[in-house]
Coordinates of C-alpha atoms in Angstrom, one line a residue:
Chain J
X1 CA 0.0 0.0 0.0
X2 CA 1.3 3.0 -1.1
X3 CA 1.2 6.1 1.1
X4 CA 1.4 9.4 0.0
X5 CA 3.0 12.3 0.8
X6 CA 0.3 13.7 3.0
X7 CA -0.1 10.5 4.5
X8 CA 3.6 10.0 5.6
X9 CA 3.8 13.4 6.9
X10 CA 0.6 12.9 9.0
X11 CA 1.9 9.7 9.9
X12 CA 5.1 11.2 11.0
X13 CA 3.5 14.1 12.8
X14 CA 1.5 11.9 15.7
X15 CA 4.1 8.8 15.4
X16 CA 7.9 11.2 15.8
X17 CA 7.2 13.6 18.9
X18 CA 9.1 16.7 17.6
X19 CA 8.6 16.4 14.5
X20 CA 5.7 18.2 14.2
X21 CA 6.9 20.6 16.7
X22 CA 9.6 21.8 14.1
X23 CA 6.6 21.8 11.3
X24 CA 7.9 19.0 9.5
X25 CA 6.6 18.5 5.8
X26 CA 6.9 15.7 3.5
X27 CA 7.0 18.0 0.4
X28 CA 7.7 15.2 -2.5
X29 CA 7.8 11.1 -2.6
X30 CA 9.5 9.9 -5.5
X31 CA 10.2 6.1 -6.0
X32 CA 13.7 6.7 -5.0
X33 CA 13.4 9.5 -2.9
X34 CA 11.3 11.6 -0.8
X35 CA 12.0 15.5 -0.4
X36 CA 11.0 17.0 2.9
X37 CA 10.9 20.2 4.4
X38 CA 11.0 22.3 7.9
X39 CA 10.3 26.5 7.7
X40 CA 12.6 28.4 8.5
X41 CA 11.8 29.4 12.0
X42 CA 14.0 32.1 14.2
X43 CA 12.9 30.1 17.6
X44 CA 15.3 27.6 16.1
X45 CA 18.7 29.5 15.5
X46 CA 21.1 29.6 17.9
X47 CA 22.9 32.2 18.9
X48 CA 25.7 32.7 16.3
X49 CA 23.0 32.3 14.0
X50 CA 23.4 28.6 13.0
X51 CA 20.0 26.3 13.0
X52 CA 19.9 24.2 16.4
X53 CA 21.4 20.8 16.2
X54 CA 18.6 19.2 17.7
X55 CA 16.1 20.1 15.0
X56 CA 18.6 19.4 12.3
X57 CA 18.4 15.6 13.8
X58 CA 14.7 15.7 14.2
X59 CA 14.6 16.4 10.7
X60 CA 17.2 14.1 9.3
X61 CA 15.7 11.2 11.9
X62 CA 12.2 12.0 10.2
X63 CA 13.2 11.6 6.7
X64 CA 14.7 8.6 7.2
X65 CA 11.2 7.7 8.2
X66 CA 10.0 9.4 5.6
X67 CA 11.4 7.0 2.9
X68 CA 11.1 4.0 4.5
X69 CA 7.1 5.1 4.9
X70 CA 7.5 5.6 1.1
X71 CA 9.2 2.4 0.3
X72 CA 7.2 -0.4 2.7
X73 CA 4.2 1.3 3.6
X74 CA 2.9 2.2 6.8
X75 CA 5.3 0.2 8.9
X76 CA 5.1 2.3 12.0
X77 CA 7.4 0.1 14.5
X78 CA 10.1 1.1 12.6
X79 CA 12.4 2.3 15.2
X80 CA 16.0 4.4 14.8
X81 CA 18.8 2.0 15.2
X82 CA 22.2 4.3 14.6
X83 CA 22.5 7.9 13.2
X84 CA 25.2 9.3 12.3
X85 CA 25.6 13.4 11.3
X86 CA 27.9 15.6 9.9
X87 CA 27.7 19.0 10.1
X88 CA 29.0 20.6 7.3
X89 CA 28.0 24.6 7.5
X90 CA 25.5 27.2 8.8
X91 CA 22.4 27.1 6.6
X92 CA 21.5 30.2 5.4
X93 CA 17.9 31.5 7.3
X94 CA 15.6 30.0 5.2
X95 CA 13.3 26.8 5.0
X96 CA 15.8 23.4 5.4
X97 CA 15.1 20.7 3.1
X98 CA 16.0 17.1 3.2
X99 CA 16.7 14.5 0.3
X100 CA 16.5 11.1 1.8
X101 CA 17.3 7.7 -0.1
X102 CA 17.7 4.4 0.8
X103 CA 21.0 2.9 0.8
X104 CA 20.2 -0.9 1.4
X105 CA 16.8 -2.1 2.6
X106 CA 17.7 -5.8 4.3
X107 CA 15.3 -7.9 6.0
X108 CA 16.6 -6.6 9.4
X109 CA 17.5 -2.9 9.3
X110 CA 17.0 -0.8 6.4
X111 CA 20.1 1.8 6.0
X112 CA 19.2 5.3 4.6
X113 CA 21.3 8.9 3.6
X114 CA 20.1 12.2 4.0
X115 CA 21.6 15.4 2.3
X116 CA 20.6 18.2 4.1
X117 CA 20.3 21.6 2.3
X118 CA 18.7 25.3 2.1
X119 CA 17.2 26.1 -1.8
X120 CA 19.5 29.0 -2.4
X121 CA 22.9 27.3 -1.4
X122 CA 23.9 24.0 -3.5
X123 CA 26.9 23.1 -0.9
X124 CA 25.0 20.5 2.0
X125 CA 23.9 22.7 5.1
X126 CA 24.5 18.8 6.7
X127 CA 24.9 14.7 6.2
X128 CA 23.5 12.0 7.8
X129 CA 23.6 8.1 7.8
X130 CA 21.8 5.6 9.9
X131 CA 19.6 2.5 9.6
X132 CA 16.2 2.2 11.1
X133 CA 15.5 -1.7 12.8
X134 CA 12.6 -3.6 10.9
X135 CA 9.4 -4.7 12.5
X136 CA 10.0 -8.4 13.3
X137 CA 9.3 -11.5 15.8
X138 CA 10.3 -11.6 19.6
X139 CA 11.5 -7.9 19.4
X140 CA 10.3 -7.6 22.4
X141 CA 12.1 -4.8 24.2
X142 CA 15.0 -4.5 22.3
X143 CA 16.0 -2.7 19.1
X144 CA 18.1 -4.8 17.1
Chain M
X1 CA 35.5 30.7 34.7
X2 CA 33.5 27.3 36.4
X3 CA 29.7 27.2 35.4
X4 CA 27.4 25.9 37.5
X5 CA 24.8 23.5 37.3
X6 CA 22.1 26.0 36.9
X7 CA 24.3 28.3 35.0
X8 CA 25.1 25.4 32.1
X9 CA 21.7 24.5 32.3
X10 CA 20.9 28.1 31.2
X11 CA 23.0 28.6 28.2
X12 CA 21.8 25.3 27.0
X13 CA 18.2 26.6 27.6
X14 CA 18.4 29.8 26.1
X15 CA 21.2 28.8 23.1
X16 CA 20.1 25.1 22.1
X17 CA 16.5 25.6 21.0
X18 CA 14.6 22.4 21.8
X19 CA 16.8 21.7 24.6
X20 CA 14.2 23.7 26.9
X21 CA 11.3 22.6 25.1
X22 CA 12.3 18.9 26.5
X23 CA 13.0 19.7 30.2
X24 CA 16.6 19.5 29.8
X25 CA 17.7 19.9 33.3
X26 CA 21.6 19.6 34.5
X27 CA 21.9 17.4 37.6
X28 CA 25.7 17.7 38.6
X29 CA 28.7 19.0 37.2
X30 CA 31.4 17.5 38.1
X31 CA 35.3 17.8 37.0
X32 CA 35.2 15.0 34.8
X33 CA 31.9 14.4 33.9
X34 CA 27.9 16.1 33.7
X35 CA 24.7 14.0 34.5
X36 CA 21.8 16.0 32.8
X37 CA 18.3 14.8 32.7
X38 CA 14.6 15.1 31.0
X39 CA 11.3 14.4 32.9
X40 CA 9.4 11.4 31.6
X41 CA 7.1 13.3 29.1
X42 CA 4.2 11.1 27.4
X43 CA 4.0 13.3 24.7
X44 CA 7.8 12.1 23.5
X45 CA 6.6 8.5 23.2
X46 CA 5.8 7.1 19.9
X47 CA 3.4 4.1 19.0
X48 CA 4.7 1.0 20.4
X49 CA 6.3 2.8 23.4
X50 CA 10.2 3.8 22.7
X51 CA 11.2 8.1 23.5
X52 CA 10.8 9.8 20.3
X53 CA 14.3 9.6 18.5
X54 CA 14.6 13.1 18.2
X55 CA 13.9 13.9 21.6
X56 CA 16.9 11.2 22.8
X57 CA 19.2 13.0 20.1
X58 CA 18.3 16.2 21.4
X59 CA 19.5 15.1 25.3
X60 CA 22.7 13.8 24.0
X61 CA 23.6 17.1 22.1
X62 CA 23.1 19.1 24.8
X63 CA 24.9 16.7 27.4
X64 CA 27.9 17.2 24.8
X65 CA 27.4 21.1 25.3
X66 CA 26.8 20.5 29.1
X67 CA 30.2 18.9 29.6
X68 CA 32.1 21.4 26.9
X69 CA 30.4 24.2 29.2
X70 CA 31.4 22.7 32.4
X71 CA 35.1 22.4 31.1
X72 CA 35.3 25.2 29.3
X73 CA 33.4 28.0 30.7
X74 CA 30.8 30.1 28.6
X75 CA 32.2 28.7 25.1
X76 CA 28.7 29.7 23.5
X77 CA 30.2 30.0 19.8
X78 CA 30.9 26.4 19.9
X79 CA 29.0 23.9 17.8
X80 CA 27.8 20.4 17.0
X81 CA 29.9 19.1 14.2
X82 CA 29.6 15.2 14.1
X83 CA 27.2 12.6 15.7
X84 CA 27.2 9.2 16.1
X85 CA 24.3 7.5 17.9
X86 CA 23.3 4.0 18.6
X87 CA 19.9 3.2 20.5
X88 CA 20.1 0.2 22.4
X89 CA 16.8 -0.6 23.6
X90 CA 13.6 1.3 24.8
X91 CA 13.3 3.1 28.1
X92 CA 11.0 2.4 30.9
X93 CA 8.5 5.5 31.2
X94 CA 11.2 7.3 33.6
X95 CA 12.9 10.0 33.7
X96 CA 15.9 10.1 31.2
X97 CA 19.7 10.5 32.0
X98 CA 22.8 11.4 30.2
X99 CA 25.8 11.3 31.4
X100 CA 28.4 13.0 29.2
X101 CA 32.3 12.8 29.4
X102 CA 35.1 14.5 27.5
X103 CA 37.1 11.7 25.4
X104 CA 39.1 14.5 24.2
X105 CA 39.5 18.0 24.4
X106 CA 41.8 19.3 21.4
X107 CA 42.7 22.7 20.1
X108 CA 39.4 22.4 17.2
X109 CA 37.4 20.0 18.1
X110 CA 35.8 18.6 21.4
X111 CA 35.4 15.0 22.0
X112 CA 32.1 13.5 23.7
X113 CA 30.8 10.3 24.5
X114 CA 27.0 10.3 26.5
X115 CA 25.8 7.3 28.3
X116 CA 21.4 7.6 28.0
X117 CA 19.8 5.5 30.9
X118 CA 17.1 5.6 32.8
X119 CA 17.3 5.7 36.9
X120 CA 16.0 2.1 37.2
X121 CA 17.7 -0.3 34.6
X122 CA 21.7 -0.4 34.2
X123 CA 21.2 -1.4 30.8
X124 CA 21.9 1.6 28.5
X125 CA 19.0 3.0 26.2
X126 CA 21.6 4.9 23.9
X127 CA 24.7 6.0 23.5
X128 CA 26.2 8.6 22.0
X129 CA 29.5 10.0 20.4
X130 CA 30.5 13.4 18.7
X131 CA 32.3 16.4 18.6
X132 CA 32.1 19.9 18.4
X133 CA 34.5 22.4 17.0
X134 CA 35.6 25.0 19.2
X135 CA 35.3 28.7 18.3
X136 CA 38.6 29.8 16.5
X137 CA 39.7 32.7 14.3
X138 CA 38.6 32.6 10.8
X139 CA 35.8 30.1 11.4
X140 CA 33.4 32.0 9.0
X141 CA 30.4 30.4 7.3
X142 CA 32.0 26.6 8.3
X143 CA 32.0 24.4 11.2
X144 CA 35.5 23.1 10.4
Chain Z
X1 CA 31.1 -22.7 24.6
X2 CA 33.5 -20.4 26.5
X3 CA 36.1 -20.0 24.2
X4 CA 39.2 -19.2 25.7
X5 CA 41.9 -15.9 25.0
X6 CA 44.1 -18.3 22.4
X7 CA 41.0 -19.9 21.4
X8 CA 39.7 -16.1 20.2
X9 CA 42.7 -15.5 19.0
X10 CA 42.7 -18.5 16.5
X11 CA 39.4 -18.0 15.7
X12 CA 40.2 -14.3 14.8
X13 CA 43.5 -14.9 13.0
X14 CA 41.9 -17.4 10.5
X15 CA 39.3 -15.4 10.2
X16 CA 39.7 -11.6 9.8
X17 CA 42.0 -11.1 7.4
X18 CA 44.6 -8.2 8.1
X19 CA 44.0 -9.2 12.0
X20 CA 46.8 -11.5 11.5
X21 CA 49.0 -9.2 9.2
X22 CA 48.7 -6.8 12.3
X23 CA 50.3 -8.9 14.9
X24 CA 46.7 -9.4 16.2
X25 CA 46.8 -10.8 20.0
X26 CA 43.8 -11.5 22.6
X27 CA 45.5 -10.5 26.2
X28 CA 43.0 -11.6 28.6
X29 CA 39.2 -12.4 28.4
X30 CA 37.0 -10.9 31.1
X31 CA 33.3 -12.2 31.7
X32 CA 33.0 -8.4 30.3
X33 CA 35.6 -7.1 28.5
X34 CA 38.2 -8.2 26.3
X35 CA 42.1 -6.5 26.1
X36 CA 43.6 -7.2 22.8
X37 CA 46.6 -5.7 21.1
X38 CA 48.7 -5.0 17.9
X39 CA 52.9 -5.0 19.0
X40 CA 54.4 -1.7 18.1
X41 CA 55.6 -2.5 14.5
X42 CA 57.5 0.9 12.5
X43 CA 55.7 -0.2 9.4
X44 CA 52.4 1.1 10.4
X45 CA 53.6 4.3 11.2
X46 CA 52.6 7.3 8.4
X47 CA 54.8 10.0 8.4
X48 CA 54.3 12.3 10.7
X49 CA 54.3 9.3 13.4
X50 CA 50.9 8.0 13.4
X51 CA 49.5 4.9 13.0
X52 CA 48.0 4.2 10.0
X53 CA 44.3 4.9 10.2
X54 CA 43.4 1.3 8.8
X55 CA 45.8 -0.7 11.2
X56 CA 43.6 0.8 13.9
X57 CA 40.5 0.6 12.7
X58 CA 41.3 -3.1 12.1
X59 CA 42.3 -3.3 16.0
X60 CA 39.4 -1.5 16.8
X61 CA 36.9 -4.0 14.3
X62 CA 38.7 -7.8 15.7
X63 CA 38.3 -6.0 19.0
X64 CA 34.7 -6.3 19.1
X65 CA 34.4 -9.5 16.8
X66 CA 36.5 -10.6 20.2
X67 CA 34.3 -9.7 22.7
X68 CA 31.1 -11.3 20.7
X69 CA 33.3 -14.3 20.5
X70 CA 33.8 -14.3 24.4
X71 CA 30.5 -13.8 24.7
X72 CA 28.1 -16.1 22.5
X73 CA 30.8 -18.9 22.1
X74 CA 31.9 -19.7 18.1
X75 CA 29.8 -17.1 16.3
X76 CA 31.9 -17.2 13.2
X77 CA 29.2 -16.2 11.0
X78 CA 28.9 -12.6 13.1
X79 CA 29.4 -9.8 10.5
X80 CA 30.3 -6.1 11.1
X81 CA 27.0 -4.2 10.6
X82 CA 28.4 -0.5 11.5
X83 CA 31.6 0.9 12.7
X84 CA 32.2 4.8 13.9
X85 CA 35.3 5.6 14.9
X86 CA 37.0 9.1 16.2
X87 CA 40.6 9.8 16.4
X88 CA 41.6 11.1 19.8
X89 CA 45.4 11.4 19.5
X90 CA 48.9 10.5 18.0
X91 CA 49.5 7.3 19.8
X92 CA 53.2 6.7 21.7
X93 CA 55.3 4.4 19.8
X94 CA 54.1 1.7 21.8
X95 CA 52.4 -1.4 21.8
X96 CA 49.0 -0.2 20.8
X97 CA 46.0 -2.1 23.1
X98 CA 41.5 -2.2 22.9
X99 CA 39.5 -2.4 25.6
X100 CA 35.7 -3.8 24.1
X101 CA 32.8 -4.2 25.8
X102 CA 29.2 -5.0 24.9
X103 CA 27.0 -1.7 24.8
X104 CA 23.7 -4.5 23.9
X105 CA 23.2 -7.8 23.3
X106 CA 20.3 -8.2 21.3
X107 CA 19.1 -11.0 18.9
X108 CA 19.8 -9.7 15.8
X109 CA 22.5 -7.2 16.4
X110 CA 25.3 -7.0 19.0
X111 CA 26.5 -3.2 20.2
X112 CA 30.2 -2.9 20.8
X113 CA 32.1 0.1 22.5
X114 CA 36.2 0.1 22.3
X115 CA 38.4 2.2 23.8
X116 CA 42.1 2.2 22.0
X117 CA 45.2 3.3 23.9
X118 CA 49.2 2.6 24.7
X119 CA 50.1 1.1 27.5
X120 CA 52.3 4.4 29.0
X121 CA 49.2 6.9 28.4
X122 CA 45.9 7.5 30.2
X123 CA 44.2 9.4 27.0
X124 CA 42.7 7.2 24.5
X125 CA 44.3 7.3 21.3
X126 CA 41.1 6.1 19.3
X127 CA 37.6 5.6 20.2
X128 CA 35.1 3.3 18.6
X129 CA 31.7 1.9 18.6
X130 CA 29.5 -0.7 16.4
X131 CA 27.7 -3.3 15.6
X132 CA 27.5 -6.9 14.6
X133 CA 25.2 -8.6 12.9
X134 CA 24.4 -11.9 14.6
X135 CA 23.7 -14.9 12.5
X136 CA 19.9 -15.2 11.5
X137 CA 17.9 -17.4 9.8
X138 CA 17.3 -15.7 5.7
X139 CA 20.2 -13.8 6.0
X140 CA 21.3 -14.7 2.6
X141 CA 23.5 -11.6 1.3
X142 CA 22.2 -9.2 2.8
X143 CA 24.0 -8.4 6.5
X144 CA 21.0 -6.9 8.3
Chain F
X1 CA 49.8 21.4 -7.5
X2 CA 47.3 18.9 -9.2
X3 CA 48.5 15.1 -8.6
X4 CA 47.9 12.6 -11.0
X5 CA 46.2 9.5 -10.4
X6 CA 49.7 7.6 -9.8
X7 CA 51.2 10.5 -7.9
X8 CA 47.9 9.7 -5.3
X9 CA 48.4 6.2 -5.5
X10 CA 52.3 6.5 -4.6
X11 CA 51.6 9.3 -1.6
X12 CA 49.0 6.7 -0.6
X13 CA 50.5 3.4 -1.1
X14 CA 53.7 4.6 0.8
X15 CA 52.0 7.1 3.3
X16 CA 49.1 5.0 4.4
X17 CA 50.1 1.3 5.8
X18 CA 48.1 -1.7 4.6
X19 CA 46.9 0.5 1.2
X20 CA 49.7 -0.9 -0.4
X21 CA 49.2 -4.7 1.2
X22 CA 45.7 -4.3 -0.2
X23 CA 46.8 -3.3 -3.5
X24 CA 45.1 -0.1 -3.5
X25 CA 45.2 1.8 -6.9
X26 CA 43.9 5.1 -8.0
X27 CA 42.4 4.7 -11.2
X28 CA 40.3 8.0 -11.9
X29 CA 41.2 11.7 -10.6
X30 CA 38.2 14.2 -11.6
X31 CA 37.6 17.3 -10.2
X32 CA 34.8 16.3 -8.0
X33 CA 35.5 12.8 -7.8
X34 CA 38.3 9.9 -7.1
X35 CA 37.3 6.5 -8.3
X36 CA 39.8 4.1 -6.3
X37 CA 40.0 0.3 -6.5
X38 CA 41.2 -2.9 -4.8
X39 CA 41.7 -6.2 -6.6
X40 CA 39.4 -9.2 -5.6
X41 CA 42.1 -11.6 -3.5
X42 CA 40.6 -14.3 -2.1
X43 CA 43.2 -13.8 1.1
X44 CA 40.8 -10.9 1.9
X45 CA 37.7 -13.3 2.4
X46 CA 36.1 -14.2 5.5
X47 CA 34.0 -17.2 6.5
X48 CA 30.7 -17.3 5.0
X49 CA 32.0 -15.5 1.6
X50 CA 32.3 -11.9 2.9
X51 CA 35.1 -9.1 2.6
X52 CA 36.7 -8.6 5.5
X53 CA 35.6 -5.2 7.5
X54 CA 39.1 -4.2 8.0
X55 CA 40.2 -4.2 4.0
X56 CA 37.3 -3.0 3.4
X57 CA 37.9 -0.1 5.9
X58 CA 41.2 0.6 4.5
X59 CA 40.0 1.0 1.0
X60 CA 37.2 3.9 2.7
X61 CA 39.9 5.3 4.8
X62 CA 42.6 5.3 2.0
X63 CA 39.8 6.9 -0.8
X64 CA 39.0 9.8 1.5
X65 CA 42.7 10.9 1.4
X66 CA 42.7 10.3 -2.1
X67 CA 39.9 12.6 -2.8
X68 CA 41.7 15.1 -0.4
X69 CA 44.9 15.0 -2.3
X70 CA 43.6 15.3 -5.4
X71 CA 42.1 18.4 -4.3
X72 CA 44.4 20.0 -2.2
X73 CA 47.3 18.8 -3.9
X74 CA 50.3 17.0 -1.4
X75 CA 48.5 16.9 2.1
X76 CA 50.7 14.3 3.7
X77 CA 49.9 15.6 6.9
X78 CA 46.3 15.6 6.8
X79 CA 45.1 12.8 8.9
X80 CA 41.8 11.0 9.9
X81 CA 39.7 12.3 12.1
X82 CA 36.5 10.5 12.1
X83 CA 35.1 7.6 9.8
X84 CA 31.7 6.0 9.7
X85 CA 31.0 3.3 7.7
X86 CA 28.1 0.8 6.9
X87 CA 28.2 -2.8 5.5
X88 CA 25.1 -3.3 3.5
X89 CA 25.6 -6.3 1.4
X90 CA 28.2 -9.1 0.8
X91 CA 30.0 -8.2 -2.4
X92 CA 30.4 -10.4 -5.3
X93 CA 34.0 -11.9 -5.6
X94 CA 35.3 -9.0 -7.9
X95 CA 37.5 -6.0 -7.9
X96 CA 36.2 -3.8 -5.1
X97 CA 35.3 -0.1 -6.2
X98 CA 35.3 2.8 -4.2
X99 CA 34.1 6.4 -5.7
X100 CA 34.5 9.0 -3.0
X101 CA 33.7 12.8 -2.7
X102 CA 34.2 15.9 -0.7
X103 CA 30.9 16.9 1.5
X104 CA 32.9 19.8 2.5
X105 CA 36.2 21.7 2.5
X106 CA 36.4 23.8 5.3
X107 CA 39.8 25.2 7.1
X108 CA 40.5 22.6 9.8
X109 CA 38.3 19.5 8.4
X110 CA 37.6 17.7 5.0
X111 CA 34.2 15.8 5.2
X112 CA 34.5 13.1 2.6
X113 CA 31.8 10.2 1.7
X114 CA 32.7 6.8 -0.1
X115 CA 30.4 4.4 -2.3
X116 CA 31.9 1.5 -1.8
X117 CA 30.9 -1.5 -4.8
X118 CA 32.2 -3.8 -7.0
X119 CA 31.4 -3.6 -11.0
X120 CA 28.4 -5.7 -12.0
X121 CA 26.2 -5.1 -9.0
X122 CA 24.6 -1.2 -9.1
X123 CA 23.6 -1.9 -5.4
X124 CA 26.5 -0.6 -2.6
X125 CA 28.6 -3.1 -0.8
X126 CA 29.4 -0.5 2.0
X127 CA 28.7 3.4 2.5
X128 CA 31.2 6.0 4.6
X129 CA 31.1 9.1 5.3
X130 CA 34.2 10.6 7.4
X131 CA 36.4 13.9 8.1
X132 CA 40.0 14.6 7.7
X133 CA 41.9 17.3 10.2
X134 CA 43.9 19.6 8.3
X135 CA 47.3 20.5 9.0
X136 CA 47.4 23.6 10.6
X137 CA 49.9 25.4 13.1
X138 CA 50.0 24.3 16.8
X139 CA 48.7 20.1 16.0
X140 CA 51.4 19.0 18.2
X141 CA 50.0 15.4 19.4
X142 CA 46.6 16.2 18.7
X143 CA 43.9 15.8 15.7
X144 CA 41.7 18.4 15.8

C-alpha cells in the first residue's frame, strides 16, 4: 500500500514527537526518494545564527522515516537503530530541506542517507547516515 | 571561569532551541563528567512505546554542550559538528539521563561520549558519540 | 562454549583477514571485557608518526568480533553491521591495546564500544563503537 | 599542485600502511571525484563468503585521502579524524570499487563520503562518510 505524501507526513507528525513541533513537511515522494521540508523558523537559530542541532536531527531522523514510509508502507514500529551526522555549515535563514534515499533495505534494518540543504545554497547545510530496525518476531524490548 | 549546574543548564536553555522545550535539566557538574536529565514526558513516546528519537538525540547534544560548558566555561560559539548515535533498547517510562564525558578535548574539536539510561535499569537505552568544534579565528560560514 | 583468550585469538586470526598481518593478540578475556593488542611495528607508522588509520580501525573491528566471541561462544558467521570511529590522539610508539565491551546484546545485532590506547598513556588514542550482525535465519546476502 | 592519479596512489601506497598490502590503486582523478579500487584476492575473504571489514575499511579510509589530495594537492599531513562506515551487502567476488567525494572543504576539516561496490552489481557493498583534520599550526599530538 502506497502512502502518499500527506499520509507519511501525518503519519510522522503523531508517530515522531518533535517532529511536528519543528513543522515538519513531506514535500515530495519519489520512488527513490522523498523531499521534505521544515520552515525556516528564528525560535530555532542559535545564537551565532546557526540552525539548532537538535532540530537538524529531528529532521534528518524524520526523513529517514520518511522514505522507509514511502518504500514499505505504513510500517510504523520502525524504530531508529544508529545515526550518524555531519555537520558541514551554517544554513542560510531559510526553509531546510532534506533528500532522503535508501542505501540498502535488508530484511533486518533498512540503511538510509540524508543530504541536508537550504534552496538558495547548493553546498550540503549537513549529512547524515543511519539504519532504522525492521518490525520483526520476539523484538520484544529491544531494538536490534 | 567554572559554570554551575544551573548556569550550564541556562545557556543550554536559552542557546540550544529544543533543549528547553524537552525539560533539559543539568543534575551535577562534576570535574570529569555532567549528569543532565529530561522528565518522563508522554507526549515524547511514539506508538509501540520507545522516546521519540529526536527527543533522545536532542539530550545527548546538549549533554555534549553541558560537559564542553562545564570544562570550558561560557564557550557559547561552539558547535555540534559530528554525531554518532546507537539506541540500544527502549526506556521504561522514567525520567531520562545522560551522562556525558570529554574523550578528548583538542585545540578544534571537542570530543564526547554520553551514556542515555534511565534511573532504574543499568542497561543503557543509547549511547552517544561526537564532537564539536571549538570557536577559533577565521571560522566564517563553516563548522570546520 | 567459553572460548578461551588463544582460542579467540585463533578464531580471529583465520578469520579476519589483516588481523593477522597486524600482529593481532587476545590478552585476557574478562566475563565483560576483552584486552587485545597489535605489537608496536615501525611499518604502520605514516609519516608524521601516526599509525595508519586502517591498522587501527582493524584493531578496533577484531576488538569487538573478540568480545562477541567471548560472549556467545563460536559465532563465526557474526558480521560487522556499523563501525564509527573518532581519532583522539597521536598514539606513543608503543604497543597499541582495545578495551571492548558489549554496549547490547540483542538477537539480531550486537552493540560494541572500544576504547584504543598505549600502554604508558591514560588518554585514549582512538575511540570506537559498532555493531554486529548476529547470524539469523534468511540472512542470505544481505547483513542486516 | 594537481597530482595525478599515480602521484595519489604513490603518496598513498607509501603514506598509508596496509593501502599498499591491499593493493590499492587510484584509477580515476576528476575534479569532483576519485574513483579508487582494490583487486578481488581471495586472502581478503572471510567465512561465510564476505570481505573482510578491515580491508574494506582501509579501501574507505585510503579513498578519502585520495579525494583530499587530489584536491588539495600534497597533504601528507592531513590525517583521519573520524570515519563512519556501513556494511550493506556481501560483495560479489570481484574487484572492489570505491568512488569518493568531498561533502565539504572547510579550514580545519575535509568531510569526505565513499560508495563502496564492486562492477556488475549497481547496489552498494558498503557506504562511509568521514572527516580529515587539516594540517594547521599548533597540531602538536593532537587531531583536531
Amino acid at each position: 500500500m502506497k502512502l502518499t505524501a500527506k499520509e507519511i507526513e501525518s503519519v510522522i507528525g503523531e508517530g515522531v514527537p518533535l517532529a511536528h513541533q519543528i513543522g515538519f513537511q513531506v514535500v515530495e515522494v519519489h520512488p527513490e526518494y522523498t523531499i521534505t521540508r521544515i520552515p525556516f523558523n528564528s525560535n530555532w537559530i542559535r545564537p551565532g545564527g546557526t540552525i539548532s542541532g537538535p532540530v537538524i536531527m529531528a529532521l534528518a531522523d524524520a526523513s529517514m522515516y520518511a522514505i522507509i514510509l514511502a518504500t514499505l508502507g505504513p510500517a510504523e514500529m520502525a524504530v531508529t537503530s544508529n545515526i550518524n551526522i555531519n555537520f558541514l555549515q551554517r544554513p542560510k535563514p531559510e526553509d531546510l530541506y532534506a533528500k532522503a534515499t535508501l542505501l540498502r533495505l535488508g530484511k533486518r534494518l533498512a540503511f538510509c542517507e540524508v543530504n541536508l540543504f537550504t534552496g538558495s545554497d547548493p553546498a550540503l547545510v549537513a549529512h547524515a547516515t543511519g539504519s532504522y530496525a525492521l518490525p520483526g518476531k520476539g523484538l520484544g524490548n529491544e531494538m536490534g
